[in-house]
Coordinates of C-alpha atoms in Angstrom, one line a residue:
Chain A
X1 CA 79.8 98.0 116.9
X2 CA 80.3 96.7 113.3
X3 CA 80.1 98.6 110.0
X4 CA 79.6 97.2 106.9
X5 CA 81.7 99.4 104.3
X6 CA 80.2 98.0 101.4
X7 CA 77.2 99.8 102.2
X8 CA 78.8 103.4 101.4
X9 CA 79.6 101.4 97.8
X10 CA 81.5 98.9 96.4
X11 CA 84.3 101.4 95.0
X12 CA 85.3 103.2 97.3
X13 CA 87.7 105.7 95.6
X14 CA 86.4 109.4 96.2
X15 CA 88.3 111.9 98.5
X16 CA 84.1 113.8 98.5
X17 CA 82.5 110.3 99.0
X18 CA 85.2 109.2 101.8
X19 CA 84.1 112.8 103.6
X20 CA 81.2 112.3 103.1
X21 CA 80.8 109.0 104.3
X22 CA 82.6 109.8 107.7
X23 CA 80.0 112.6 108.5
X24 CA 77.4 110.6 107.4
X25 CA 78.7 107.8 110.3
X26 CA 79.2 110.3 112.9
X27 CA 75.8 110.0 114.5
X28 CA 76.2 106.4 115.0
X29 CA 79.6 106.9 116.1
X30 CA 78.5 108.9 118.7
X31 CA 76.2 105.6 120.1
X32 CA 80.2 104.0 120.6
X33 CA 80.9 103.7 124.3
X34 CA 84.0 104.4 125.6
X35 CA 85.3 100.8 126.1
X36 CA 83.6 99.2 123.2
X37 CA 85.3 98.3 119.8
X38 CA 84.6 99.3 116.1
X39 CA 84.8 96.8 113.9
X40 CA 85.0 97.7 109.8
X41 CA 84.1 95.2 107.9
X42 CA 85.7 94.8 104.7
X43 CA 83.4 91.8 102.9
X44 CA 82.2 92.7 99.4
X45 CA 84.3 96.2 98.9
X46 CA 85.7 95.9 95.4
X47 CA 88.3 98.3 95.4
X48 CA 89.4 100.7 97.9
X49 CA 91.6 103.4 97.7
X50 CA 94.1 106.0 100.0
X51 CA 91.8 109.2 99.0
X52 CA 88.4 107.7 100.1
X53 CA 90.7 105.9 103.2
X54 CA 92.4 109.1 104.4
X55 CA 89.1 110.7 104.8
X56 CA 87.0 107.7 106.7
X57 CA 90.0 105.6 108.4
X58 CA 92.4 107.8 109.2
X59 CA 90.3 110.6 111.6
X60 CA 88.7 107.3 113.1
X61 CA 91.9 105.5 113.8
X62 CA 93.2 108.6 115.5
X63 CA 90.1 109.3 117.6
X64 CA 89.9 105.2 118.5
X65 CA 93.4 104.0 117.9
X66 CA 93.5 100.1 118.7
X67 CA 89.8 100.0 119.7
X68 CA 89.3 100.6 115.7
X69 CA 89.6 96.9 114.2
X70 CA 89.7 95.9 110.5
X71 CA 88.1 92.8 109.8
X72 CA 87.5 90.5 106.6
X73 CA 90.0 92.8 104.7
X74 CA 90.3 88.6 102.8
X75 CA 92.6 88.9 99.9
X76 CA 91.9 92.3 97.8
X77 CA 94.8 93.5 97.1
X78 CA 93.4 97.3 96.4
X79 CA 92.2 97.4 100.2
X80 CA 95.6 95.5 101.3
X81 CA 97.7 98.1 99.0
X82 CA 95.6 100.7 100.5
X83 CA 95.8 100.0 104.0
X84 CA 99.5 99.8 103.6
X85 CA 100.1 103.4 102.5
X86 CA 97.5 104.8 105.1
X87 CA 100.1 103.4 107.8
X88 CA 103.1 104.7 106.0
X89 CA 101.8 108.0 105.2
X90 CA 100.1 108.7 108.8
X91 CA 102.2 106.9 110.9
X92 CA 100.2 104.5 112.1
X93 CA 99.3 101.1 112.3
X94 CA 95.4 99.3 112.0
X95 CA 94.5 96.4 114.5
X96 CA 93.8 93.9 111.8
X97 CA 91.4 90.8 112.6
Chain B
X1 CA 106.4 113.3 70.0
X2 CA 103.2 114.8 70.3
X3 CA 102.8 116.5 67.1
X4 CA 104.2 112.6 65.1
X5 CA 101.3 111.4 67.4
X6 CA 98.7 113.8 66.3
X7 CA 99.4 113.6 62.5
X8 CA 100.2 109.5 62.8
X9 CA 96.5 110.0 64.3
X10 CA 95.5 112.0 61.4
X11 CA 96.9 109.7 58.7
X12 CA 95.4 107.6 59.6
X13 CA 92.2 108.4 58.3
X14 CA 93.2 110.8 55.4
X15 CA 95.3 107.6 54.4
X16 CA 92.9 105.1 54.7
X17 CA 92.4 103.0 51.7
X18 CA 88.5 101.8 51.1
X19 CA 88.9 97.9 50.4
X20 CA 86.6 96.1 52.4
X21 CA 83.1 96.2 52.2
X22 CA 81.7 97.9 55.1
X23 CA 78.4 99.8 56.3
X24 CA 77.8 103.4 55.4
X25 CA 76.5 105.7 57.8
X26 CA 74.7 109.1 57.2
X27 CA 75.8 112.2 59.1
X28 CA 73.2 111.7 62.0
X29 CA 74.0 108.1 63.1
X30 CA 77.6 108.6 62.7
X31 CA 77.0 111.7 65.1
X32 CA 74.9 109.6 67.6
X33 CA 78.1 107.0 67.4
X34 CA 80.4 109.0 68.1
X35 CA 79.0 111.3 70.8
X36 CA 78.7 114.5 69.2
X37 CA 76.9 117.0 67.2
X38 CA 76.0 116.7 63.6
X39 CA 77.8 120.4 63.6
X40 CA 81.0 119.3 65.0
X41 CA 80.9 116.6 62.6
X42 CA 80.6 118.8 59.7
X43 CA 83.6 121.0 61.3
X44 CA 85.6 117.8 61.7
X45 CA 85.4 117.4 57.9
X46 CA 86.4 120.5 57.0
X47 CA 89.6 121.0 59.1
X48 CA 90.4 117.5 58.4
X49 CA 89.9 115.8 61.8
X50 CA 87.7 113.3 60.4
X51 CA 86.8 113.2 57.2
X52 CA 83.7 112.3 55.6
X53 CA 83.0 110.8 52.1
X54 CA 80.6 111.9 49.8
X55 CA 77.5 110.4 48.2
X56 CA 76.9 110.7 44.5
X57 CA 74.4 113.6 46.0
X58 CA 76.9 115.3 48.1
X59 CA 75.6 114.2 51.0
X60 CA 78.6 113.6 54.0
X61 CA 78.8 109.6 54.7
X62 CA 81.0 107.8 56.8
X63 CA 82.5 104.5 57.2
X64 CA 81.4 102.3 60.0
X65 CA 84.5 100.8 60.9
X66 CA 86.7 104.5 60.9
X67 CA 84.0 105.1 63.2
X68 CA 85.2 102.7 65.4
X69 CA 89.0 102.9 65.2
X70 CA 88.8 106.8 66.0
X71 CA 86.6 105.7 69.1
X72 CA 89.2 103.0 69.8
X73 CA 92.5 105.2 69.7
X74 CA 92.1 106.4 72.9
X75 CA 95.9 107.2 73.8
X76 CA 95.7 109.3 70.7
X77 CA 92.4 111.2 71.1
X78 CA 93.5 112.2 74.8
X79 CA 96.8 113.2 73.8
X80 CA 95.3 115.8 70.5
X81 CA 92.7 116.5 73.5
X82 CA 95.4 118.1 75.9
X83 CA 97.8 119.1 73.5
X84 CA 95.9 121.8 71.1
X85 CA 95.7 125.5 72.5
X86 CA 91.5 124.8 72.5
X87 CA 89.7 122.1 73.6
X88 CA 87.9 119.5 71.0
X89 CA 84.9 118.7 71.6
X90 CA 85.3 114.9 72.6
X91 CA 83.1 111.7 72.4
X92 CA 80.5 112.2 75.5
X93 CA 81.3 108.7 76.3
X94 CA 84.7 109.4 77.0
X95 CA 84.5 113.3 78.6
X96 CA 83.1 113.4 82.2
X97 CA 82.9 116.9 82.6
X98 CA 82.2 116.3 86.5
X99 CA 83.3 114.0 89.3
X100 CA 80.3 112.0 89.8
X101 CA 79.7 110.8 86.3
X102 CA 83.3 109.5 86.6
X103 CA 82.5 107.5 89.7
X104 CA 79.4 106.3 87.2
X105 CA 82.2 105.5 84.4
X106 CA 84.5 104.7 87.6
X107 CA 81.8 101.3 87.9
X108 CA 81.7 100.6 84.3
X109 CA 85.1 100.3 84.4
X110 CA 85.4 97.6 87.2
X111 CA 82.3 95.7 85.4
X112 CA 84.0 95.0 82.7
X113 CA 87.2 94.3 84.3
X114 CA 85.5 91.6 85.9
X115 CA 83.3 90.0 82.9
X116 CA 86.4 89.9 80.9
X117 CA 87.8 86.2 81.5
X118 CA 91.2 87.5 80.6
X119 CA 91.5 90.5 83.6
X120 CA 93.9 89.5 86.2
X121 CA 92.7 89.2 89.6
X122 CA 94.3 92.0 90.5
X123 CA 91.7 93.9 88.9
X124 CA 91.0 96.1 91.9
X125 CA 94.3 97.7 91.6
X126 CA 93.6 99.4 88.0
X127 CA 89.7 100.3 89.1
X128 CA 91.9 101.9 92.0
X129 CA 94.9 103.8 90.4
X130 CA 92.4 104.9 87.2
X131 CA 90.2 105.9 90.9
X132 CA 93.1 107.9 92.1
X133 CA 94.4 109.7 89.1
X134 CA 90.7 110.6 88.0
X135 CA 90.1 111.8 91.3
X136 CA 93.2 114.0 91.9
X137 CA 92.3 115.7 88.6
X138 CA 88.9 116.9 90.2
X139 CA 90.3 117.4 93.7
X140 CA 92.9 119.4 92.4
X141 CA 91.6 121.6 90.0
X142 CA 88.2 122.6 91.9
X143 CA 87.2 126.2 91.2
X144 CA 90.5 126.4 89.3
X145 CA 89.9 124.8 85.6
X146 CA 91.8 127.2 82.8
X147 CA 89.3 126.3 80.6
X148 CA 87.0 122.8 80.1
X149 CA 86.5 121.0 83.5
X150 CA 86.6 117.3 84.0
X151 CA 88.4 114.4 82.2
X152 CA 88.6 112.4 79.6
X153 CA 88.4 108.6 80.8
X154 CA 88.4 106.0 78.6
X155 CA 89.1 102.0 78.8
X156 CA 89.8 99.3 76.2
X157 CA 89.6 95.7 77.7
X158 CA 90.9 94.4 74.8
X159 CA 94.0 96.4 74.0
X160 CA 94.4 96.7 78.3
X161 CA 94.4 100.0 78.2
X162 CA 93.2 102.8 80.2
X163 CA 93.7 106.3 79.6
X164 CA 92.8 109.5 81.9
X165 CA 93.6 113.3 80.8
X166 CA 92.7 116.3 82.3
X167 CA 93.3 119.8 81.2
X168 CA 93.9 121.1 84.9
X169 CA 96.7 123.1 85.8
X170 CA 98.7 120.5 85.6
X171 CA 101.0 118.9 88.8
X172 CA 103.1 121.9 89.1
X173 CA 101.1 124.5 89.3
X174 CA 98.8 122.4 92.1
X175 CA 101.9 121.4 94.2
X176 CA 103.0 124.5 94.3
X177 CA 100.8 125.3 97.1
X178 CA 102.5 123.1 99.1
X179 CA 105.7 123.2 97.5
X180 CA 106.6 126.9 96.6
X181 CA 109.9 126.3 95.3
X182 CA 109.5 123.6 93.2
X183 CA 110.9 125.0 89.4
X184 CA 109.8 123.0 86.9
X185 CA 107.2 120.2 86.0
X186 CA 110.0 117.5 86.1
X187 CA 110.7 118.0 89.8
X188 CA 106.9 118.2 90.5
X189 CA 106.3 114.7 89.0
X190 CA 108.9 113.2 90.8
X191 CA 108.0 114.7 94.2
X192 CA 104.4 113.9 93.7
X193 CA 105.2 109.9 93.1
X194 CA 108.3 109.9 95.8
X195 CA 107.5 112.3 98.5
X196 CA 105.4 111.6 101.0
X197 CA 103.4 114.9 101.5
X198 CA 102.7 115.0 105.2
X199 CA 102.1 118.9 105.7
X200 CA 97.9 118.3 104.6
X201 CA 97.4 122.1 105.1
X202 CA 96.5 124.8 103.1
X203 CA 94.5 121.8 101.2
X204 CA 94.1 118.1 102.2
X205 CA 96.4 116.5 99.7
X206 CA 96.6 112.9 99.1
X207 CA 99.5 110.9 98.3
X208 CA 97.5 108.8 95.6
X209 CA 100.6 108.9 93.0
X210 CA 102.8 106.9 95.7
X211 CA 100.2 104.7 95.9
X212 CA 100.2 104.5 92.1
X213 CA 104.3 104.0 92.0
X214 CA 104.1 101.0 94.9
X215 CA 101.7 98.8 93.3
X216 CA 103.5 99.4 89.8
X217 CA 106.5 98.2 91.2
X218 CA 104.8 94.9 93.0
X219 CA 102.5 94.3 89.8
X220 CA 102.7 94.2 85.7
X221 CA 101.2 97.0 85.0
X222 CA 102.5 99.8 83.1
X223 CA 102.0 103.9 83.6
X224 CA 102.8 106.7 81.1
X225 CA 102.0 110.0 83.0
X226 CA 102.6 113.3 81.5
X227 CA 102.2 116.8 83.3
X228 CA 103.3 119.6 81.5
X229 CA 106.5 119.0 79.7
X230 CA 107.8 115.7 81.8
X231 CA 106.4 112.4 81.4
X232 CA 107.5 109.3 83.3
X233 CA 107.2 105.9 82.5
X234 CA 106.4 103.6 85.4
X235 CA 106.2 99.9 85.4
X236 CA 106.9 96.4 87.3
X237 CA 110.2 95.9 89.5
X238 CA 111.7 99.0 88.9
X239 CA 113.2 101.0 91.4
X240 CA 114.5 104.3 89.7
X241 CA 111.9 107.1 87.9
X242 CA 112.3 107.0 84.0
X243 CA 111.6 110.7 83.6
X244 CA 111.8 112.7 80.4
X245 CA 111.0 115.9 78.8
X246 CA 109.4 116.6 76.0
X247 CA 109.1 119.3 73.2
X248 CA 105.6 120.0 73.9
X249 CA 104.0 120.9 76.7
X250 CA 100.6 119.4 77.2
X251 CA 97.8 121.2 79.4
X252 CA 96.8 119.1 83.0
X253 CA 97.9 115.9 83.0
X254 CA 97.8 112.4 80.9
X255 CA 98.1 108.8 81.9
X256 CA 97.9 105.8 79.9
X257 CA 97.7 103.0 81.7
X258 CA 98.4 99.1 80.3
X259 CA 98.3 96.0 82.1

């Protein structure tokens, strides 16, 4: 399963939208099956930050741990800054395509 | 600092030598320009924030251009806005009294970041630090504003400047809720852009000012941030907090950001 993250907005900054975002997923989420990846697809974000990340990528990489893959994340730096401090913060690291 | 800030601000208009030949505005457009009412203009004039002249009929006029250089000293406004005891009412194009019309200004900010031939391509990074600090003062202070809600956001392509100021609790008081023992503002600005915060309870508690600090070390852009009565200047390659404290205390927080 792919999700297009540009589609919850091209900034992505909010703690709120981030929540909100993730709740608004979890129906979809919920069509996953157990051996199949999710793919988050970074093309045409802007800018993308640890507030709006900690509330969408953080509860999903924990639930889905390596079967949670980042692709396009290209070159923008906000979403390679970000990504970055998720890990250190949480302890973690994202499968990045 | 604050107070040679404030009157340097306020010089500069009761200073202001008429030379040049500009347009005149009347008391209604100039309060359409500037975002406020024709009341608060006429207050304005009387305590000496900004001063109107007269017409040969008494009527208050002002100066198109003063206009614009009070709209344009944002560092200055934000400063006088968290520094005096009351609140001012501010330019509505600069005060976003809740979090959604500063995701709307949040937009504006990265379009003209990236119609401006002269914006690094790093641009992402300032939409997402001005993101961060705009968004803590909301997160932080929900339910708990000790007087006027929201911030003041403002941007200057031109100049490279952005500057955010709440009048929140300030970092302090907020961190204490994680942080009980912290004892004064200095300490809580330098735990909230060093320490990693990983206890999330009793509120979920970003670490948006480490973010902040990290890509101001990797990248030329430069951070004034002021909570109470510590400031800190962050900017590009350095690995030790410039911390001071100053002789006023300011309410919230302001940052004032340059690249």
């Amino acid at each position: 399963m792919r999700i297009i993250l540009s589609k919850f907005g091209d900034i992505l900054t909010s703690r709120q939208a981030g929540k909100e975002a993730l709740a608004a997923f979890q129906s979809k989420l919920r069509s996953l099956s157990a051996d199949e990846n999710l793919e988050i697809d970074f093309s045409a974000v802007e800018t993308f930050s640890p507030s709006w990340g900690d509330e969408f990528l953080t509860p999903l990489q924990k639930q889905l741990k390596e079967r949670l893959r980042l692709i396009n994340i290209a070159d923008n730096p906000s979403v390679i800054e970000t990504l970055k401090i998720l890990e250190e913060v949480s302890e973690m690291s994202f499968e990045r395509l | 600092m604050h107070r040679f800030l404030i009157n340097l601000h306020r010089f500069y208009f009761y200073g202001k030598v008429t030379f040049m030949s500009e347009e005149y505005l009347n008391i209604g457009d100039a309060s359409k320009l500037l975002g406020v009412s024709i009341d608060t203009l006429r207050r304005w004039d009387e305590s000496g924030k900004f001063k109107a002249t007269r017409t040969s009929g008494g009527h208050r006029t002002y100066r198109e251009h003063d206009i614009e250089i009070f709209l344009n000293d944002l560092s200055s406004l934000a400063l006088e806005w968290v520094s005096l005891p009351e609140p001012l009412e501010l330019p509505s194009s600069f005060y976003c009294p809740i979090n959604p019309i500063f995701q709307a200004r949040l937009v504006k900010l990265q379009t003209a970041l990236k119609s401006d031939p002269s914006t690094p391509e790093y641009f992402s990074l300032l939409v997402a630090i001005a993101g961060e600090i705009g968004n803590n003062s909301f997160d932080h202070n929900i339910g708990n504003w000790p007087d006027l809600p929201g911030v003041f956001f403002a941007f200057d392509t031109h100049k490279r400047q952005i500057v955010l100021a709440d009048r929140g609790q300030g970092i302090l008081q907020t961190l204490k809720r994680v942080r009980p023992g912290l004892p004064n503002h200095t300490e809580a600005l330098r735990v909230a852009f060093t320490e990693i915060l990983s206890g999330r309870e009793p509120e979920a508690r970003g670490n948006g000012l480490k973010f902040v600090r990290k890509i101001i070390q990797d990248y030329p852009i430069n951070l004034v941030f002021q909570t109470g009565d510590a400031s800190l200047h962050l900017k590009e390659k350095q690995k030790e907090l410039a911390q001071l404290i100053n002789p006023i205390a300011i309410h919230g927080c302001l940052a004032i950001i340059t690249y």
